[in-house]
Amino acid sequence: MIINEQLHQADTLSREKILLDYRLACESRQVSLLGRRDVMGGRAKFGIFGDGKELAQLAAARFFARGDYRSGYYRDQTFVAALGGVKWTEFFAQLYADTDVIRDPNTAGRSMNGHFATRWLDEQGLWQSQTDEYNSVCDIAPTAGQVPRALGLAYASKLFRHNPALHDMTGFSHGGNEIVFGTIGDASTSQGMFWETMNAAGVLQVPLLMSVWDDGYGISVPVEYQTTKGSISKAMAGFQRDTPDERGFEIFTVKGWDYTALLETYQQAAQVCRDEQVPVLVHVQELTQPQGHSTSGSHERYKSKERLRWEAEHDCNRVFRQWILQNGYATDDELDAIDAEAKQMALQARTEAWNAYQQSMKGDYDEALDLLQRAARNSPKAGELMIMREELRKNTTALRRDATSAVRKALRLLRADATPARQGLQQWLTRTSAANDDHYSSHLYSQSPESPMLIEGIPAQYSDDSPLVDGYVLMQRYFDSLFDRDARAVALGEDVGQIGDVNQGFAGLQQKYGEIRITDTGIRETTIIGQGIGLAMRGLRPIVEIQYFDYIFYALATLTDDLATLQYRTKGGQKAPLIVRTRGHRLEGIWHSGSPMGAMLGSLRGMHVLVPRNMTQAAGFYNTLMAGDDPALLIESLNGYRLKEKLPDNLAEFCLPLGVPEILRPGTDVTVVTYGSMCRIVLEAATQLAAMHIDVEVIDVQTLLPFDRYGAITESIKKTSRVVFADEDVPGGASAYMLQQVIEGQNAYRYLDSAPRTLSAKAHRPPYGSDGDYFSKPSADDVIEAVYALMSEADPARYPS
Ligand SMILES: Cc1ncc(C[n+]2csc(CCOP(=O)(O)OP(=O)(O)O)c2C)c(N)n1
């Protein structure tokens, strides 16, 4: 394993450097070969490798400086290894799904192989310096999913360069000098995310150096089916800047087997990118895939014999070797010796990783075998227990699952026994379950001292002269105070800058704080989120805006695949505390009245989802989120900006705890649980129901993720024995989620005297106009009738139907 430390600033050729590159190319190739063998032999479930891309990656790595970022994909093993970002033992540990964070520091066995990540956080989950690191953002499998955030990582450099107030954040940047190396396969450039990002990078002029590893195929589908003119550099030619001050790209093409051309290209590409903060495309052509796409198929099925022959001849490692020989940098014997050493190195790493992985499970395994044997003694179930034990003992690639399943089965067999052996098995299960919970289920959210879940809240304070203001004014005052006190805060989105967002929450603030902090973007939801993710990864505190909640689906893939999984997929190694601001629920028509909360709840585990009923609550939640280190989606009420609210005196300090509902109206007959814009409607209904002698308790859940952490709703149900879950989502959406959380999660069914019910919008989107709203979304009439029906069923004499 070589860390190409001395190769870094190097742009000259020397025998020593060339042979170091050759050695690493050979090691990486051997690792690919052995990795594939491990999958075929049953040690690992799936493998995907970087063979055929070694040389280009070595060249790129040479011009990757400390503090730079890689936002790439699963082919980058040589790139990352050249930067010292992965040791081969770690590579194999990940292939085996070793859950130990020391042995697989990238993802603790949570991702398939080839997913690399720098551990940015210390053991507590707090930031460490990134400027000394060769940073890799943890890769994700969805093709092109790595690209939107690359925009934000590069955009951060621009902010660090141009905003002097950030210059002391030296753990994240030295004056914005860092560049971002994006990588993507040729076929994945077909994705909209790629084009959206490249266009935005050109508009923003950010230091993004995007390499396309072009091996001619996306699994089996050739580039002619993927890209106009069969060439990404030709298709993108219009991005090329014609003069140095035109706001475009620099585009390079280079053959992936041509060592000197690769070095020259990457030297120039990195230089222009870094010095001029200009985005660059490097189209690396004529790459190969010696072992095919992955272990899941064979490329002989779709590549012709001629193509396979061509690939063998143009294999970059083979051509590199010929070039070394032709230019007299080494002899055949010397290269053979390096080959042999590389092979040995790869074998050794593999053996070490496998043994460590096996060893890590052995203690529990042996104990389970022992406990099963003891349980069998004097047991009428001895026969079955010993068969199970024997099966477990003979298993040569045993997993935690196998031992756990055997013990659970044994416990079922012994369910009527109160023997010490049974107790031993139970203890084993309790202990290993806790460990497995940590191995497989930790870090969905931040576990650091900065987790927003730890924030207890500071109530809003009012005085006699606290003014009554429109909701949008309250937001504007809030953001003013936030941007005044926190230089890390950045807001961006469509119409956020000059006009201060479509509802004026940022009105006048661009003029006050500058375009660098409050910024208009193009209409490009996916990369607005990507821009925010990259900024948040680099210590800034972006609030990015999806103009209307209905349009969040454009960005949903990036939210769910990249942002929401980040802490989890790195087991607490990386975080991006991005705040996504949007506005939704009811207003007008099919695409401005959306409340697709169920879709969010199903997609955004790993983020907090907040649904404040008014702007005061929204401000309180922004303060909580800004003090925390988790990503969140906050949906403001679209019809609340013109409603009057009292302006808290402590706007900057006041904050709300997450997962704590508020009782808006106490009552004794029925509990109605709701959130967002529905709060006003339910309160109005409650007033009318009071006149009908029905006393409703109205609860605003305030946050859906997390949900009612301390069981406040069940406490209410204990009093009322009846509950309605009301919202504006589709039937079976978030109202059903709330029902499940309370009835099943809090066991509230025990206190019910009537069937619980949900009240939601219709299944279709609301048509335009007030009638469209009335006949599609729950109205006060609907709430009144639903509540009354419950009471009528319970006491028809008092409440005739
Ligand atoms: C969004 C998405 N669609 C499909 C896939 C399945 N898939 C994985 S890799 C791949 C081909 C990618 O080809 P290319 O971008 O050329 O990269 P290469 O693997 O050749 O390096 C496909 C279709 C995926 N991972 N993500």
Coordinates of N, CA and C in Angstrom, one line a residue, residues 214-400:
D214 N -14.9 7.1 -19.3 CA -15.7 6.6 -20.4 C -15.1 5.2 -20.9
D215 N -15.9 4.2 -20.5 CA -15.5 2.8 -21.0 C -16.5 2.3 -22.0
G216 N -17.3 3.2 -22.5 CA -18.1 2.9 -23.6 C -19.5 2.2 -23.3
Y217 N -19.7 1.9 -22.1 CA -20.9 1.1 -21.7 C -21.4 1.6 -20.4
G218 N -22.8 1.4 -20.2 CA -23.4 1.5 -18.9 C -24.0 0.1 -18.7
I219 N -23.4 -0.7 -17.9 CA -23.6 -2.2 -17.9 C -23.5 -2.6 -19.4
S220 N -24.6 -3.0 -20.0 CA -24.6 -3.5 -21.3 C -24.9 -2.5 -22.4
V221 N -25.3 -1.3 -22.0 CA -25.9 -0.4 -23.0 C -24.8 0.6 -23.5
P222 N -24.4 0.5 -24.8 CA -23.3 1.3 -25.3 C -23.6 2.8 -25.3
V223 N -22.5 3.5 -25.4 CA -22.5 5.0 -25.3 C -23.4 5.6 -26.3
E224 N -23.5 5.0 -27.5 CA -24.4 5.6 -28.6 C -25.8 5.7 -28.1
Y225 N -26.2 4.8 -27.2 CA -27.6 4.8 -26.7 C -27.7 5.8 -25.6
Q226 N -26.6 6.3 -25.1 CA -26.6 7.1 -23.9 C -26.5 8.6 -24.2
T227 N -25.6 8.9 -25.2 CA -25.1 10.3 -25.3 C -25.2 10.8 -26.7
T228 N -25.7 12.0 -26.9 CA -25.8 12.6 -28.3 C -24.4 12.6 -28.9
K229 N -24.2 12.2 -30.1 CA -23.0 12.0 -30.8 C -22.0 11.0 -30.1
G230 N -22.6 10.2 -29.2 CA -21.8 9.2 -28.6 C -20.6 9.7 -27.8
S231 N -20.6 11.0 -27.4 CA -19.4 11.6 -26.8 C -19.9 12.7 -25.9
I232 N -19.6 12.6 -24.6 CA -20.0 13.6 -23.6 C -19.3 14.9 -23.9
S233 N -18.0 14.9 -24.3 CA -17.3 16.1 -24.6 C -17.8 16.8 -25.8
K234 N -18.2 16.0 -26.8 CA -18.9 16.7 -28.0 C -20.2 17.2 -27.6
A235 N -21.0 16.5 -26.8 CA -22.3 16.9 -26.5 C -22.2 18.2 -25.6
M236 N -21.2 18.3 -24.8 CA -21.1 19.5 -23.9 C -20.3 20.6 -24.5
A237 N -19.9 20.5 -25.8 CA -19.0 21.5 -26.4 C -19.5 22.9 -26.2
G238 N -20.8 23.1 -26.2 CA -21.4 24.5 -26.0 C -21.1 25.1 -24.7
F239 N -20.6 24.2 -23.7 CA -20.3 24.7 -22.4 C -18.9 25.4 -22.4
Q240 N -18.1 25.0 -23.4 CA -16.7 25.5 -23.5 C -16.6 27.0 -23.5
R241 N -15.8 27.6 -22.7 CA -15.6 29.1 -22.8 C -14.7 29.4 -24.0
D242 N -15.1 30.4 -24.7 CA -14.3 30.8 -25.9 C -13.2 31.8 -25.6
T243 N -13.5 32.6 -24.5 CA -12.5 33.6 -24.1 C -12.3 33.4 -22.6
P244 N -11.2 33.7 -22.0 CA -11.0 33.5 -20.6 C -12.0 34.1 -19.7
D245 N -12.6 35.2 -20.1 CA -13.6 35.8 -19.2 C -15.0 35.4 -19.5
E246 N -15.2 34.5 -20.5 CA -16.6 34.0 -20.7 C -16.9 33.0 -19.6
R247 N -18.1 33.1 -19.1 CA -18.5 32.2 -17.9 C -18.9 30.8 -18.4
G248 N -17.9 30.1 -18.8 CA -18.2 28.7 -19.3 C -17.3 27.7 -18.7
F249 N -17.0 26.6 -19.3 CA -16.2 25.5 -18.9 C -14.9 25.5 -19.7
E250 N -13.9 24.8 -19.1 CA -12.8 24.2 -19.9 C -13.0 22.8 -20.1
I251 N -12.9 22.3 -21.3 CA -13.1 20.9 -21.6 C -11.9 20.2 -22.1
F252 N -11.5 19.1 -21.5 CA -10.3 18.3 -22.0 C -10.8 17.0 -22.4
T253 N -10.1 16.4 -23.4 CA -10.3 15.0 -23.7 C -8.9 14.3 -23.6
V254 N -8.9 13.1 -23.2 CA -7.6 12.4 -23.1 C -7.9 10.9 -23.1
K255 N -6.9 10.2 -23.6 CA -7.1 8.7 -23.6 C -6.7 8.1 -22.2
G256 N -7.5 7.2 -21.8 CA -7.3 6.6 -20.4 C -6.1 5.7 -20.3
W257 N -5.4 5.4 -21.4 CA -4.2 4.5 -21.3 C -2.9 5.3 -21.6
D258 N -3.0 6.7 -21.7 CA -1.9 7.5 -22.1 C -1.4 8.2 -20.9
Y259 N -0.4 7.7 -20.3 CA 0.1 8.1 -19.0 C 0.5 9.6 -19.0
T260 N 1.4 9.9 -20.0 CA 1.9 11.3 -20.0 C 0.8 12.3 -20.3
A261 N -0.1 11.9 -21.2 CA -1.1 12.9 -21.6 C -2.1 13.0 -20.4
L262 N -2.3 12.0 -19.7 CA -3.2 12.1 -18.5 C -2.6 13.0 -17.5
L263 N -1.3 12.9 -17.2 CA -0.6 13.8 -16.2 C -0.7 15.2 -16.7
E264 N -0.4 15.4 -17.9 CA -0.5 16.8 -18.5 C -1.9 17.4 -18.4
T265 N -2.8 16.6 -18.7 CA -4.2 17.0 -18.7 C -4.7 17.4 -17.3
Y266 N -4.4 16.5 -16.4 CA -4.9 16.8 -15.0 C -4.1 17.9 -14.4
Q267 N -2.9 18.1 -14.8 CA -2.1 19.3 -14.2 C -2.8 20.5 -14.7
Q268 N -3.1 20.6 -16.0 CA -3.7 21.8 -16.5 C -5.1 22.0 -16.0
A269 N -5.9 20.9 -16.0 CA -7.3 21.0 -15.5 C -7.4 21.4 -14.1
A270 N -6.5 20.9 -13.2 CA -6.6 21.3 -11.8 C -6.1 22.7 -11.6
Q271 N -5.2 23.1 -12.4 CA -4.6 24.5 -12.3 C -5.7 25.5 -12.7
V272 N -6.3 25.3 -13.8 CA -7.3 26.3 -14.2 C -8.5 26.3 -13.3
C273 N -8.9 25.1 -12.8 CA -10.0 25.0 -11.9 C -9.7 25.7 -10.6
R274 N -8.5 25.5 -10.1 CA -8.1 26.1 -8.8 C -7.8 27.6 -8.9
D275 N -7.1 28.0 -9.9 CA -6.6 29.4 -9.9 C -7.8 30.3 -10.4
E276 N -8.5 29.8 -11.4 CA -9.5 30.7 -11.9 C -10.9 30.4 -11.4
Q277 N -11.1 29.4 -10.6 CA -12.4 28.9 -10.2 C -13.4 28.8 -11.4
V278 N -12.9 28.0 -12.3 CA -13.6 27.7 -13.5 C -13.9 26.2 -13.5
P279 N -15.2 25.8 -13.8 CA -15.5 24.4 -13.9 C -14.8 23.7 -15.1
V280 N -14.4 22.5 -14.9 CA -13.7 21.8 -16.0 C -14.3 20.4 -16.2
L281 N -14.4 20.0 -17.4 CA -14.7 18.6 -17.7 C -13.5 17.9 -18.3
V282 N -13.2 16.8 -17.7 CA -12.2 15.9 -18.3 C -12.8 14.7 -18.8
H283 N -12.9 14.5 -20.1 CA -13.5 13.3 -20.7 C -12.4 12.3 -21.0
V284 N -12.3 11.3 -20.1 CA -11.3 10.3 -20.2 C -11.8 9.1 -21.1
Q285 N -11.3 9.0 -22.3 CA -11.8 8.1 -23.3 C -11.0 6.8 -23.3
E286 N -11.6 5.9 -24.0 CA -10.9 4.6 -24.3 C -10.5 3.9 -23.0
L287 N -11.3 3.9 -22.0 CA -11.1 3.1 -20.8 C -11.7 1.7 -21.0
T288 N -11.3 0.8 -20.2 CA -11.8 -0.6 -20.4 C -12.4 -1.1 -19.0
Q289 N -12.9 -2.3 -19.1 CA -13.5 -2.9 -17.9 C -13.1 -4.4 -18.0
P290 N -11.9 -4.7 -17.6 CA -11.4 -6.1 -17.8 C -12.3 -7.2 -17.2
Q291 N -12.9 -6.9 -16.1 CA -13.7 -8.0 -15.5 C -15.2 -7.8 -15.7
G292 N -15.5 -6.8 -16.5 CA -17.0 -6.5 -16.7 C -17.5 -5.6 -15.7
H293 N -18.8 -5.3 -15.7 CA -19.4 -4.3 -14.9 C -19.3 -4.6 -13.4
S294 N -19.7 -5.7 -13.0 CA -19.7 -6.1 -11.6 C -19.7 -7.6 -11.5
T295 N -19.8 -8.1 -10.3 CA -19.8 -9.6 -10.2 C -21.2 -10.2 -10.6
S296 N -22.1 -9.3 -10.9 CA -23.5 -9.8 -11.2 C -23.7 -10.3 -12.6
G297 N -22.7 -10.1 -13.5 CA -22.9 -10.6 -14.8 C -21.6 -10.7 -15.6
S298 N -21.7 -11.2 -16.8 CA -20.4 -11.3 -17.6 C -20.5 -10.5 -18.8
H299 N -19.5 -9.7 -19.1 CA -19.5 -8.8 -20.2 C -19.4 -9.5 -21.6
E300 N -19.0 -10.7 -21.5 CA -18.9 -11.5 -22.8 C -20.3 -11.6 -23.4
R301 N -21.3 -11.4 -22.6 CA -22.7 -11.5 -23.2 C -23.0 -10.3 -24.1
Y302 N -22.4 -9.2 -23.9 CA -22.8 -8.1 -24.7 C -21.7 -7.4 -25.4
K303 N -20.4 -7.8 -25.2 CA -19.3 -7.2 -25.9 C -18.9 -8.1 -27.0
S304 N -18.6 -7.6 -28.2 CA -18.2 -8.5 -29.3 C -16.8 -8.9 -29.0
K305 N -16.4 -10.0 -29.8 CA -15.0 -10.5 -29.7 C -14.0 -9.4 -30.0
E306 N -14.3 -8.6 -31.0 CA -13.4 -7.5 -31.4 C -13.3 -6.5 -30.3
R307 N -14.4 -6.2 -29.7 CA -14.3 -5.2 -28.6 C -13.5 -5.8 -27.4
L308 N -13.7 -7.0 -27.1 CA -13.0 -7.6 -26.0 C -11.5 -7.7 -26.3
R309 N -11.1 -7.9 -27.6 CA -9.7 -7.9 -28.0 C -9.2 -6.5 -27.9
W310 N -9.9 -5.5 -28.4 CA -9.5 -4.1 -28.3 C -9.3 -3.8 -26.8
E311 N -10.2 -4.2 -25.9 CA -10.0 -3.8 -24.5 C -8.8 -4.5 -23.9
A312 N -8.5 -5.7 -24.3 CA -7.3 -6.3 -23.8 C -6.0 -5.5 -24.3
E313 N -6.0 -5.1 -25.5 CA -4.9 -4.4 -26.0 C -4.8 -3.0 -25.4
H314 N -5.9 -2.4 -25.1 CA -5.8 -1.0 -24.5 C -6.0 -1.0 -23.0
D315 N -5.9 -2.1 -22.4 CA -5.9 -2.1 -20.9 C -4.8 -1.1 -20.4
C316 N -5.2 -0.2 -19.6 CA -4.3 0.9 -19.3 C -3.0 0.4 -18.5
N317 N -3.2 -0.6 -17.7 CA -2.0 -1.1 -17.0 C -1.0 -1.8 -18.0
R318 N -1.6 -2.4 -19.0 CA -0.7 -3.1 -20.0 C 0.0 -2.1 -20.8
V319 N -0.7 -1.0 -21.3 CA -0.1 0.0 -22.1 C 1.0 0.8 -21.2
F320 N 0.6 1.0 -20.0 CA 1.6 1.7 -19.1 C 2.9 0.9 -19.0
R321 N 2.8 -0.4 -18.8 CA 3.9 -1.2 -18.7 C 4.8 -1.1 -20.0
Q322 N 4.1 -1.2 -21.1 CA 4.9 -1.1 -22.4 C 5.6 0.2 -22.5
W323 N 4.9 1.3 -22.1 CA 5.5 2.6 -22.1 C 6.7 2.7 -21.2
I324 N 6.6 2.1 -20.0 CA 7.8 2.2 -19.1 C 9.0 1.5 -19.8
L325 N 8.7 0.3 -20.4 CA 9.8 -0.4 -21.0 C 10.3 0.3 -22.2
Q326 N 9.4 0.8 -23.0 CA 9.9 1.5 -24.2 C 10.8 2.8 -23.9
N327 N 10.4 3.4 -22.8 CA 11.2 4.6 -22.4 C 12.3 4.3 -21.4
G328 N 12.5 3.1 -21.2 CA 13.7 2.7 -20.4 C 13.6 3.0 -19.0
Y329 N 12.5 3.2 -18.4 CA 12.4 3.5 -17.0 C 12.6 2.3 -16.1
A330 N 12.4 1.1 -16.7 CA 12.6 -0.1 -15.9 C 12.7 -1.3 -16.9
T331 N 13.3 -2.4 -16.4 CA 13.4 -3.6 -17.2 C 12.2 -4.5 -17.0
D332 N 12.1 -5.4 -17.9 CA 11.0 -6.5 -17.7 C 11.1 -7.1 -16.3
D333 N 12.3 -7.4 -15.9 CA 12.5 -8.1 -14.6 C 12.1 -7.3 -13.5
E334 N 12.4 -6.0 -13.6 CA 12.0 -5.1 -12.5 C 10.5 -5.0 -12.4
L335 N 9.9 -4.9 -13.5 CA 8.4 -4.8 -13.5 C 7.8 -6.1 -13.0
D336 N 8.4 -7.2 -13.5 CA 7.9 -8.5 -13.0 C 7.9 -8.5 -11.4
A337 N 9.0 -8.0 -10.9 CA 9.2 -8.1 -9.5 C 8.1 -7.2 -8.8
I338 N 7.9 -6.1 -9.4 CA 6.8 -5.2 -8.8 C 5.4 -5.9 -8.9
D339 N 5.2 -6.5 -10.1 CA 4.0 -7.3 -10.2 C 3.8 -8.3 -9.1
A340 N 4.9 -9.0 -8.9 CA 4.8 -10.1 -7.9 C 4.6 -9.5 -6.5
E341 N 5.3 -8.4 -6.2 CA 5.1 -7.8 -4.9 C 3.7 -7.3 -4.7
A342 N 3.1 -6.7 -5.8 CA 1.8 -6.2 -5.7 C 0.8 -7.3 -5.4
K343 N 1.0 -8.4 -6.1 CA 0.1 -9.5 -5.9 C 0.2 -10.0 -4.4
Q344 N 1.4 -10.1 -4.0 CA 1.6 -10.5 -2.6 C 0.9 -9.5 -1.6
M345 N 1.1 -8.3 -1.9 CA 0.5 -7.2 -1.0 C -1.0 -7.4 -1.0
A346 N -1.6 -7.6 -2.2 CA -3.1 -7.7 -2.2 C -3.6 -9.0 -1.5
L347 N -2.8 -10.1 -1.7 CA -3.2 -11.3 -1.0 C -3.1 -11.2 0.5
Q348 N -2.1 -10.5 0.9 CA -1.9 -10.3 2.4 C -3.0 -9.5 3.0
A349 N -3.3 -8.4 2.2 CA -4.4 -7.5 2.7 C -5.7 -8.3 2.8
R350 N -6.0 -9.1 1.8 CA -7.2 -9.9 1.8 C -7.3 -10.9 3.0
T351 N -6.2 -11.6 3.2 CA -6.1 -12.6 4.3 C -6.3 -11.9 5.6
E352 N -5.6 -10.8 5.8 CA -5.7 -10.1 7.0 C -7.1 -9.6 7.3
A353 N -7.7 -9.1 6.3 CA -9.1 -8.5 6.4 C -10.1 -9.7 6.7
W354 N -9.9 -10.8 6.0 CA -10.9 -11.9 6.2 C -10.7 -12.5 7.6
N355 N -9.4 -12.7 8.0 CA -9.2 -13.3 9.4 C -9.8 -12.4 10.5
A356 N -9.5 -11.1 10.3 CA -10.0 -10.1 11.3 C -11.5 -10.1 11.4
Y357 N -12.1 -10.2 10.2 CA -13.6 -10.2 10.2 C -14.1 -11.5 10.9
Q358 N -13.6 -12.6 10.5 CA -14.0 -13.9 11.1 C -13.8 -13.9 12.6
Q359 N -12.6 -13.4 13.0 CA -12.3 -13.4 14.4 C -13.2 -12.6 15.2
S360 N -13.7 -11.5 14.6 CA -14.6 -10.6 15.3 C -15.9 -11.2 15.7
M361 N -16.3 -12.3 15.0 CA -17.5 -12.9 15.3 C -17.4 -14.2 16.1
K362 N -16.1 -14.6 16.2 CA -15.9 -16.0 16.8 C -16.3 -16.1 18.2
G363 N -16.1 -15.1 19.0 CA -16.4 -15.2 20.5 C -17.9 -15.5 20.7
D364 N -18.7 -14.7 20.0 CA -20.2 -14.9 20.2 C -20.6 -16.2 19.6
Y365 N -19.9 -16.6 18.5 CA -20.3 -17.9 17.9 C -20.0 -19.1 18.8
D366 N -18.7 -19.0 19.3 CA -18.3 -20.2 20.1 C -19.2 -20.2 21.4
E367 N -19.6 -19.1 21.9 CA -20.4 -19.1 23.1 C -21.8 -19.6 22.7
A368 N -22.3 -19.3 21.6 CA -23.6 -19.8 21.2 C -23.6 -21.3 21.0
L369 N -22.5 -21.8 20.5 CA -22.3 -23.3 20.3 C -22.3 -23.9 21.7
D370 N -21.6 -23.3 22.6 CA -21.5 -23.9 23.9 C -22.9 -23.8 24.7
L371 N -23.6 -22.7 24.5 CA -24.9 -22.6 25.2 C -25.9 -23.6 24.6
L372 N -25.8 -23.8 23.3 CA -26.7 -24.8 22.7 C -26.4 -26.2 23.2
Q373 N -25.1 -26.5 23.4 CA -24.8 -27.8 23.9 C -25.3 -28.0 25.3
R374 N -25.1 -27.0 26.1 CA -25.5 -27.0 27.5 C -27.1 -27.2 27.6
A375 N -27.7 -26.4 26.7 CA -29.2 -26.5 26.7 C -29.7 -27.9 26.3
A376 N -28.9 -28.6 25.5 CA -29.3 -29.9 25.1 C -29.3 -30.9 26.2
R377 N -28.3 -30.7 27.1 CA -28.1 -31.7 28.2 C -29.4 -31.8 29.0
N378 N -29.8 -33.0 29.2 CA -31.0 -33.3 30.0 C -32.3 -32.7 29.4
S379 N -32.3 -32.2 28.2 CA -33.5 -31.6 27.6 C -34.2 -32.6 26.8
P380 N -35.5 -32.6 26.8 CA -36.3 -33.5 25.9 C -36.1 -33.1 24.5
K381 N -35.6 -31.8 24.3 CA -35.4 -31.3 22.9 C -34.0 -31.5 22.5
A382 N -33.2 -32.4 23.1 CA -31.8 -32.5 22.9 C -31.5 -32.8 21.4
G383 N -32.3 -33.7 20.8 CA -32.1 -34.1 19.4 C -32.1 -32.9 18.5
E384 N -33.2 -32.1 18.6 CA -33.3 -30.9 17.7 C -32.2 -29.9 18.0
L385 N -32.0 -29.7 19.3 CA -30.9 -28.7 19.6 C -29.6 -29.1 19.1
M386 N -29.2 -30.4 19.2 CA -27.9 -30.8 18.7 C -27.8 -30.7 17.2
I387 N -28.9 -31.0 16.5 CA -28.9 -30.8 15.0 C -28.6 -29.4 14.7
M388 N -29.3 -28.5 15.4 CA -29.1 -27.1 15.1 C -27.7 -26.7 15.4
R389 N -27.2 -27.2 16.5 CA -25.8 -26.8 16.8 C -24.8 -27.3 15.8
E390 N -25.0 -28.5 15.3 CA -24.1 -29.1 14.3 C -24.1 -28.3 13.0
E391 N -25.3 -27.9 12.6 CA -25.5 -27.1 11.4 C -24.7 -25.8 11.5
L392 N -24.8 -25.2 12.7 CA -24.1 -24.0 12.9 C -22.6 -24.2 13.0
R393 N -22.2 -25.3 13.6 CA -20.7 -25.5 13.7 C -20.1 -25.8 12.4
K394 N -20.8 -26.4 11.5 CA -20.3 -26.8 10.2 C -20.2 -25.6 9.2
N395 N -20.9 -24.6 9.5 CA -21.0 -23.4 8.6 C -19.7 -22.7 8.5
T396 N -19.0 -22.7 7.4 CA -17.7 -22.1 7.3 C -17.7 -20.6 7.0
T397 N -18.8 -20.1 6.5 CA -18.8 -18.7 6.3 C -19.9 -18.1 7.2
A398 N -19.8 -18.4 8.4 CA -20.9 -18.1 9.3 C -21.1 -16.6 9.5
L399 N -22.3 -16.2 9.6 CA -22.7 -14.8 9.8 C -23.3 -14.7 11.2
R400 N -23.4 -13.4 11.6 CA -24.1 -13.2 12.9 C -25.5 -13.7 12.8

